[in-house]
GROMACS .gro file of C-alpha atoms in nm:
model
  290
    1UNK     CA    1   0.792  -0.770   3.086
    2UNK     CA    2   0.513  -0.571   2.951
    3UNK     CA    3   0.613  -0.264   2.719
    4UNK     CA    4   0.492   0.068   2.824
    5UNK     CA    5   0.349   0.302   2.626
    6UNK     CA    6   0.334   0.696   2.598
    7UNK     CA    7   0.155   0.917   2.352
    8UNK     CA    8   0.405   1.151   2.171
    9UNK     CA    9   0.222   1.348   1.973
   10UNK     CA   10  -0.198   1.421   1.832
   11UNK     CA   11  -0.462   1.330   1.894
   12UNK     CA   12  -0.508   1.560   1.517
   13UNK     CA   13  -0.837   1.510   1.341
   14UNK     CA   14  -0.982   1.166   1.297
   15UNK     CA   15  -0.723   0.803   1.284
   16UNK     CA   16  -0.394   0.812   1.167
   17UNK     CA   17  -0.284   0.578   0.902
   18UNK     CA   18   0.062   0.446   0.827
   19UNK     CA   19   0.422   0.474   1.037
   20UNK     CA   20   0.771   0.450   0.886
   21UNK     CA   21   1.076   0.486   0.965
   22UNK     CA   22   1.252   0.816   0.872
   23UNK     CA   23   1.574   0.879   1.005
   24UNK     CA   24   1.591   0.861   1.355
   25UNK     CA   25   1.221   0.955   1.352
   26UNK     CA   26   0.886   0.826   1.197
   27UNK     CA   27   0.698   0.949   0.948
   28UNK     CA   28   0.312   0.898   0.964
   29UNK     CA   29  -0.031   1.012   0.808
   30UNK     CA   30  -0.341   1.175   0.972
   31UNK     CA   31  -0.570   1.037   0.743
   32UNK     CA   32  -0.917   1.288   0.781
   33UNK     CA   33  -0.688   1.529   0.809
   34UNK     CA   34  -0.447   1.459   0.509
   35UNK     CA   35  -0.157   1.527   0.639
   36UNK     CA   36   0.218   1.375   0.660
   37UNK     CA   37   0.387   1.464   0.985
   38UNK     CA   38   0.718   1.360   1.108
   39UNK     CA   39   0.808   1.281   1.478
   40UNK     CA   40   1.179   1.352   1.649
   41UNK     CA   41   1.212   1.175   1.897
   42UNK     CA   42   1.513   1.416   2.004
   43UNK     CA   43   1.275   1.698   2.003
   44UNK     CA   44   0.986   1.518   2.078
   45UNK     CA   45   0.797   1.782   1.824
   46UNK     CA   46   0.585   1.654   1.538
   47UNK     CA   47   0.617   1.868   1.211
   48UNK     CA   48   0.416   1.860   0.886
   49UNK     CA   49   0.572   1.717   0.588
   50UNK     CA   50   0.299   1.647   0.369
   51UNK     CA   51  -0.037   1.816   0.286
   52UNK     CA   52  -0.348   1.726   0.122
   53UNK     CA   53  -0.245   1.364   0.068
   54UNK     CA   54  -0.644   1.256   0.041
   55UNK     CA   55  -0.676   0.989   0.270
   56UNK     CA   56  -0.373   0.827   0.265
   57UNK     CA   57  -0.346   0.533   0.529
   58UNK     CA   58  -0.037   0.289   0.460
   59UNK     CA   59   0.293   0.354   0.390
   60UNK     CA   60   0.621   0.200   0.235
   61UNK     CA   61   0.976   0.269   0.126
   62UNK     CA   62   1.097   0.116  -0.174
   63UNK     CA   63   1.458   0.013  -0.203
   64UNK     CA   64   1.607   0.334  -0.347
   65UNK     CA   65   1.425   0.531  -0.049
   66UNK     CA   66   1.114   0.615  -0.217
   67UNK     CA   67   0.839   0.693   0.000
   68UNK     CA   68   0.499   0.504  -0.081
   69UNK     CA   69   0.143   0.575   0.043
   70UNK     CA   70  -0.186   0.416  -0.009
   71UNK     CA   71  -0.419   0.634  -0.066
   72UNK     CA   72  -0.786   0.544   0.019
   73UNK     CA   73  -0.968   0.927  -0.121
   74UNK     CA   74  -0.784   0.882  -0.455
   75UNK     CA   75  -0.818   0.430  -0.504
   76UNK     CA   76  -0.461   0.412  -0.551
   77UNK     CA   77  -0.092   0.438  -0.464
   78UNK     CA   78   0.112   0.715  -0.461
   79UNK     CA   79   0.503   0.828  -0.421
   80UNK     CA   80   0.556   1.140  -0.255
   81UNK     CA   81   0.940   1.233  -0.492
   82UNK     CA   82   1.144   1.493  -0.274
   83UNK     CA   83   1.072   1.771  -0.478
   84UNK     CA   84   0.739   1.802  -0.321
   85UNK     CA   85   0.499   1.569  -0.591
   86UNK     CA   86   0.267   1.360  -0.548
   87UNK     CA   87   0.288   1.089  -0.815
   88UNK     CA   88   0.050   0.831  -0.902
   89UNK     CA   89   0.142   0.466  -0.898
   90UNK     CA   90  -0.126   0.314  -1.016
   91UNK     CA   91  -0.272   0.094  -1.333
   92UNK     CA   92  -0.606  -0.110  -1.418
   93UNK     CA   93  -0.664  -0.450  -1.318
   94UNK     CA   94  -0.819  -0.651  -1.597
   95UNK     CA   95  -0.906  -0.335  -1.706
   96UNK     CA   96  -1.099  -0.195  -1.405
   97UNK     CA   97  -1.003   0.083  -1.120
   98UNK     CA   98  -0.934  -0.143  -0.786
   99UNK     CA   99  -1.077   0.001  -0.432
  100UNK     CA  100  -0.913   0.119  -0.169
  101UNK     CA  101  -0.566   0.049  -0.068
  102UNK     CA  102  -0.512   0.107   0.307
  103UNK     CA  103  -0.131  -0.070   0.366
  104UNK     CA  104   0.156  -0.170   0.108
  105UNK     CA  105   0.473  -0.326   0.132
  106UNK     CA  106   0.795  -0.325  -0.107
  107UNK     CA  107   1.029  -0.583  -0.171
  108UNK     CA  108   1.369  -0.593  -0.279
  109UNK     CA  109   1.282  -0.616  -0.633
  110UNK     CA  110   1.087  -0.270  -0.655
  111UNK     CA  111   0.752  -0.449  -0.630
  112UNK     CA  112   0.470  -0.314  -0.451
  113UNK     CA  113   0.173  -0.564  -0.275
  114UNK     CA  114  -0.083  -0.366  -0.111
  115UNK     CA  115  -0.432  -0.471   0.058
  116UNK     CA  116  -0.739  -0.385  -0.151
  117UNK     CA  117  -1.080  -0.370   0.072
  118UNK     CA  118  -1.413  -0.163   0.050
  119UNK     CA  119  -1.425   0.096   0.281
  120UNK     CA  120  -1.761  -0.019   0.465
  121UNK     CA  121  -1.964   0.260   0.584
  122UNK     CA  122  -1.855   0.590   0.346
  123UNK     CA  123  -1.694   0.471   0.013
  124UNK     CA  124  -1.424   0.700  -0.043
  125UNK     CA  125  -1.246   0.757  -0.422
  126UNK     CA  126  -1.439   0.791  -0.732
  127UNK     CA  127  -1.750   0.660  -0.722
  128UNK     CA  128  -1.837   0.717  -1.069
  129UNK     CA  129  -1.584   0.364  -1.144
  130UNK     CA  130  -1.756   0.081  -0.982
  131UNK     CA  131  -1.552  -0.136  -0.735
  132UNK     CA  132  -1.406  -0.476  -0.801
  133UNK     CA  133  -1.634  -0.776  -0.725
  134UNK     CA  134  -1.349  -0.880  -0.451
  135UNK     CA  135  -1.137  -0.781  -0.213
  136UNK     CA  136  -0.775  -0.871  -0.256
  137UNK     CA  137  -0.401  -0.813  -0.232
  138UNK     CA  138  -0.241  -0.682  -0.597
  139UNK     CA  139   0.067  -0.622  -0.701
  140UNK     CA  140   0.171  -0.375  -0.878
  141UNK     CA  141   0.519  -0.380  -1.074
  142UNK     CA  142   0.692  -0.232  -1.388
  143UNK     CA  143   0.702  -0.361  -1.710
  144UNK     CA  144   0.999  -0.304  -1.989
  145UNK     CA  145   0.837   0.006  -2.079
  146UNK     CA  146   0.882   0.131  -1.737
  147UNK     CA  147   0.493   0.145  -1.677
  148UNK     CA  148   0.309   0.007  -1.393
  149UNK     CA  149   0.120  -0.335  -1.417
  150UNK     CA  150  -0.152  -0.436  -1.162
  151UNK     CA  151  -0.176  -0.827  -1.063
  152UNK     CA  152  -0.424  -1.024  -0.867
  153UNK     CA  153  -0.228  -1.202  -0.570
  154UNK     CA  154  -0.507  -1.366  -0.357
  155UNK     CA  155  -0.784  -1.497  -0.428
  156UNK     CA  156  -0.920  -1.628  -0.102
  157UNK     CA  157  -0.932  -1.301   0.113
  158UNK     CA  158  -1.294  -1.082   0.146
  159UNK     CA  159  -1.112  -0.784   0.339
  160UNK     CA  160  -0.749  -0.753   0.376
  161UNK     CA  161  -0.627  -0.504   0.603
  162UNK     CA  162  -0.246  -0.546   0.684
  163UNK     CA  163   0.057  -0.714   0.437
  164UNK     CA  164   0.373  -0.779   0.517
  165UNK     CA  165   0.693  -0.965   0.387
  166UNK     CA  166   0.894  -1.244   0.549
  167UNK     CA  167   1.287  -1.130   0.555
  168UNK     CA  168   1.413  -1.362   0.247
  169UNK     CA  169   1.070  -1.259   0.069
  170UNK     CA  170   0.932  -1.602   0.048
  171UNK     CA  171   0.658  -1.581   0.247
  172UNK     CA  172   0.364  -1.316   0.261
  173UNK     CA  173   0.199  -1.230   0.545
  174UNK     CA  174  -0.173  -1.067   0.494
  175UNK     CA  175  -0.448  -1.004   0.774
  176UNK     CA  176  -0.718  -1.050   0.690
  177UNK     CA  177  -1.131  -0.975   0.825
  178UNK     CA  178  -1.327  -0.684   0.943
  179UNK     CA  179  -1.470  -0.734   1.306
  180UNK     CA  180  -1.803  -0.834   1.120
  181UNK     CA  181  -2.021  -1.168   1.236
  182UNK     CA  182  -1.968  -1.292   0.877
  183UNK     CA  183  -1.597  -1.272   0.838
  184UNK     CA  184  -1.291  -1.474   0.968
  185UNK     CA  185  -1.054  -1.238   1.122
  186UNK     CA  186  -0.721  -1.467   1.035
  187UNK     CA  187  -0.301  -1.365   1.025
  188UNK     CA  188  -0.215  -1.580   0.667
  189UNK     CA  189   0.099  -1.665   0.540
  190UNK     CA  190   0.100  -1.740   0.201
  191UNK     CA  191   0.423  -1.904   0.040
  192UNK     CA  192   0.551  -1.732  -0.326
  193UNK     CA  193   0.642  -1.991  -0.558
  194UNK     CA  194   0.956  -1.878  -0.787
  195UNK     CA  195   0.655  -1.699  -1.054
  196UNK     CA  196   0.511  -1.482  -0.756
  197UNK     CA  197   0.173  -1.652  -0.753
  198UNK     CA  198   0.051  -1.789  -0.394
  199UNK     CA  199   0.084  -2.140  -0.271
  200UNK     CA  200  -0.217  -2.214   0.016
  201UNK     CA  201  -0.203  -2.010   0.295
  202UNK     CA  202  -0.121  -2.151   0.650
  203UNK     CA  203  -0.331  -1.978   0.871
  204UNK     CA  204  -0.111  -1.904   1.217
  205UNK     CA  205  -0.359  -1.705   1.432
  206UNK     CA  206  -0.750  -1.640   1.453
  207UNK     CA  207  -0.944  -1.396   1.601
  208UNK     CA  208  -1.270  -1.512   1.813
  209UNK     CA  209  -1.577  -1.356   1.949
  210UNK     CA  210  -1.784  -1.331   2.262
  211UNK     CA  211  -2.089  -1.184   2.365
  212UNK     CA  212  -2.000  -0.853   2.316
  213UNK     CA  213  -1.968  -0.980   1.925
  214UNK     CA  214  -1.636  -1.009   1.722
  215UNK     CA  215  -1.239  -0.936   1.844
  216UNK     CA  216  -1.083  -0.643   1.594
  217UNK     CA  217  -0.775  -0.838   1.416
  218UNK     CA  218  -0.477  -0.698   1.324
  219UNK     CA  219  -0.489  -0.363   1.081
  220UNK     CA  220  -0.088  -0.310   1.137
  221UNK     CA  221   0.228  -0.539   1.140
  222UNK     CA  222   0.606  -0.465   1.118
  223UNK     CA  223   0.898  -0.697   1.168
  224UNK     CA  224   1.121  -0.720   1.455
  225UNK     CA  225   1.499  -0.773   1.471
  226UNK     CA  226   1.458  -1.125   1.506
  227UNK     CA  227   1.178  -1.143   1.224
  228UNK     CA  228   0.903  -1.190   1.403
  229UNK     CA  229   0.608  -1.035   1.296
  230UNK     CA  230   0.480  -0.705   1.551
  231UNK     CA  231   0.097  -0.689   1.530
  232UNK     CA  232  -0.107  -0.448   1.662
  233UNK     CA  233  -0.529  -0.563   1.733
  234UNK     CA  234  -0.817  -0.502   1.944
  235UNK     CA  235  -1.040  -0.257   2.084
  236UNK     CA  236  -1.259  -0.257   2.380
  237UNK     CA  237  -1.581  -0.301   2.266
  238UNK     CA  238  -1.483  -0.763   2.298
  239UNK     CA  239  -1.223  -0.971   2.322
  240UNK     CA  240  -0.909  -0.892   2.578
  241UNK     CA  241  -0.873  -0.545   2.420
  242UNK     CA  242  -0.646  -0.372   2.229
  243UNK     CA  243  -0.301  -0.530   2.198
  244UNK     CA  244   0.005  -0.527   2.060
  245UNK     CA  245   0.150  -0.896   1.954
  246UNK     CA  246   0.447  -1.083   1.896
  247UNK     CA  247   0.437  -1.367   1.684
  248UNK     CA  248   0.733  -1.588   1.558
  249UNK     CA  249   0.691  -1.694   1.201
  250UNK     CA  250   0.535  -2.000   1.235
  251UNK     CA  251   0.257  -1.834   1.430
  252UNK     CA  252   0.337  -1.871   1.781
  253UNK     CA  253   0.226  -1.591   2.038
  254UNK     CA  254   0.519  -1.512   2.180
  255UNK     CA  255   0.449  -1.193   2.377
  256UNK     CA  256   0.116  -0.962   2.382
  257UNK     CA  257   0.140  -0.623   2.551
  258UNK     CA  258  -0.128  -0.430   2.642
  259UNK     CA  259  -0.221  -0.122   2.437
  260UNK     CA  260  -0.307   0.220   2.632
  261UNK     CA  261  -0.527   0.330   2.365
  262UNK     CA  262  -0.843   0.213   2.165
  263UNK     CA  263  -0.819   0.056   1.796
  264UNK     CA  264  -0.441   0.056   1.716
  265UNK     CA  265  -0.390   0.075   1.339
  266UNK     CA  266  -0.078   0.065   1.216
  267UNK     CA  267   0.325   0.013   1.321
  268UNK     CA  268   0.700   0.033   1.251
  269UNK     CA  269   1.017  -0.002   1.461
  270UNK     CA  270   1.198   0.341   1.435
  271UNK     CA  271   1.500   0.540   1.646
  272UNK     CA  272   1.869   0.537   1.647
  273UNK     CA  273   1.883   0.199   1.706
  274UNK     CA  274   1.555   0.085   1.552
  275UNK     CA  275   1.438  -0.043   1.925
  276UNK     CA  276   1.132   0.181   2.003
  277UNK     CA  277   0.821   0.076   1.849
  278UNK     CA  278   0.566   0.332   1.738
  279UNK     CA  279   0.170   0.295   1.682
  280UNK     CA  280  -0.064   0.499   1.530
  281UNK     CA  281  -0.424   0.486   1.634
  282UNK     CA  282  -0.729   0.521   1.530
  283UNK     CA  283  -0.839   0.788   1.769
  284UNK     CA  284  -0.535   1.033   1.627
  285UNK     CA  285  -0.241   0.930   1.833
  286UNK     CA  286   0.107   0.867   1.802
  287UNK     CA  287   0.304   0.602   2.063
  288UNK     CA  288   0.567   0.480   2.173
  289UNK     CA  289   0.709   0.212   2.368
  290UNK     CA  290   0.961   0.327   2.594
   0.00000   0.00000   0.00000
């Protein structure tokens, strides 16, 4: 059965970013806006938690609760403590500032991988540090001195949009591809060997094209109860528009749902019972499937 869909709160200014759990509600970002808001689903009011967060799209919880964002305007990561800060979680690579982060995911460890693409049209952050001659996931982890260390995890992507980790943590999951003619719009999953590099990547779903030009691929995943990975895709300018997917770990398409709404961005499965799946979009909307 197909899920249905209804908008519970915007559209606010411009796409919203990242959803997360919080509670029996979500958290998520207005990104042009910079703004945090919060959604009860009780109330069925969203209130702001969060301003000027400068652009920040993904987000993540680390294991102690910490809240996570990636934040495009400022090239880096970011913890928002609960005494209102705004820390940065950041550090060089090689010695050079990366791009832009847009989505992140923690694992059990305290380790952070996040997707690292060029904005393409406006290039947001500093421009006065040039960008990185790739596009990649990193990782970013402490060292004995408690600092943060940056780490190059792929080497094979040209514009990740979406990461995501396999329940035991053995597997990472990356999307990556703009809807460009000259890019592969793929759903990876890389293995991690015992030392956290990347075996080969099995590639378990591709994105086509038709005359209308290239499908969107996916710019959001969560996992499900059963650990299957919750995509959301599409838009309407090609392909069968925007969708939400199912996929079991291997790669199989086990369900796709219709979307109501154009260019889907991100997801997360949140209420009491962690059985309502909410979607952000990129015109300024918050769903969910009811």
């Amino acid at each position: 059965m197909a899920w249905q869909f209804e908008r519970v709160a915007g559209p606010y200014q411009g796409p919203h970013g990242g959803v997360l759990r919080d509670g029996d509600g979500v958290i998520f970002s207005a990104i042009d806006a910079g703004l945090l808001l919060r959604f009860d689903p009780k109330t069925k009011a969203a209130t702001e938690v969060r301003r000027y967060t400068n652009r920040v799209n993904g987000l993540g919880r680390g294991p102690n609760g910490e809240l996570y964002g990636a934040q495009e305007g400022g090239r880096r990561l970011v913890e928002f403590t609960p005494d209102g800060r705004v820390m940065p979680v950041d550090a060089l690579l090689d010695g050079a500032y990366h791009n832009q982060p847009s989505d992140l995911v923690v694992d059990r460890a305290h380790r952070i991988y996040f997707t690292d693409p060029r904005h393409a049209v406006i290039p947001f952050g500093p421009a006065i540090f040039p960008f990185l001659d790739h596009c990649s996931v990193l990782r970013l982890e402490r060292n004995d001195r408690r600092a943060w260390v940056a780490t190059r995890v792929t080497y094979d992507t040209v514009a990740p949009r979406a990461v995501l980790l396999a329940p035991d943590e053995k597997t990472l999951y990356v999307a990556d591809g703009e809807p460009k003619e000259d890019q592969a719009r793929e759903l990876r999953a890389y293995p991690l060997r015992d030392d956290l590099t990347v075996d080969h990547p099995a590639v378990l779903h591709t994105f086509g094209a038709d005359h209308r030009g290239p499908q969107r691929g996916i710019e959001g995943m969560c996992r499900d109860a059963d650990g299957n990975i919750v995509a959301v895709a599409g838009w309407r300018r090609g392909g069968p528009g925007p969708l939400v997917y199912v996929f079991s770990p291997q790669g199989a398409v086990i369900a796709s749902h219709p979307f109501p709404a154009d260019m889907p961005n991100k997801c997360c499965f949140g209420g009491a019972g962690l059985d309502r799946l909410f979607v952000t979009t990129a015109g300024g909307e918050l769903y969910c499937a009811t």
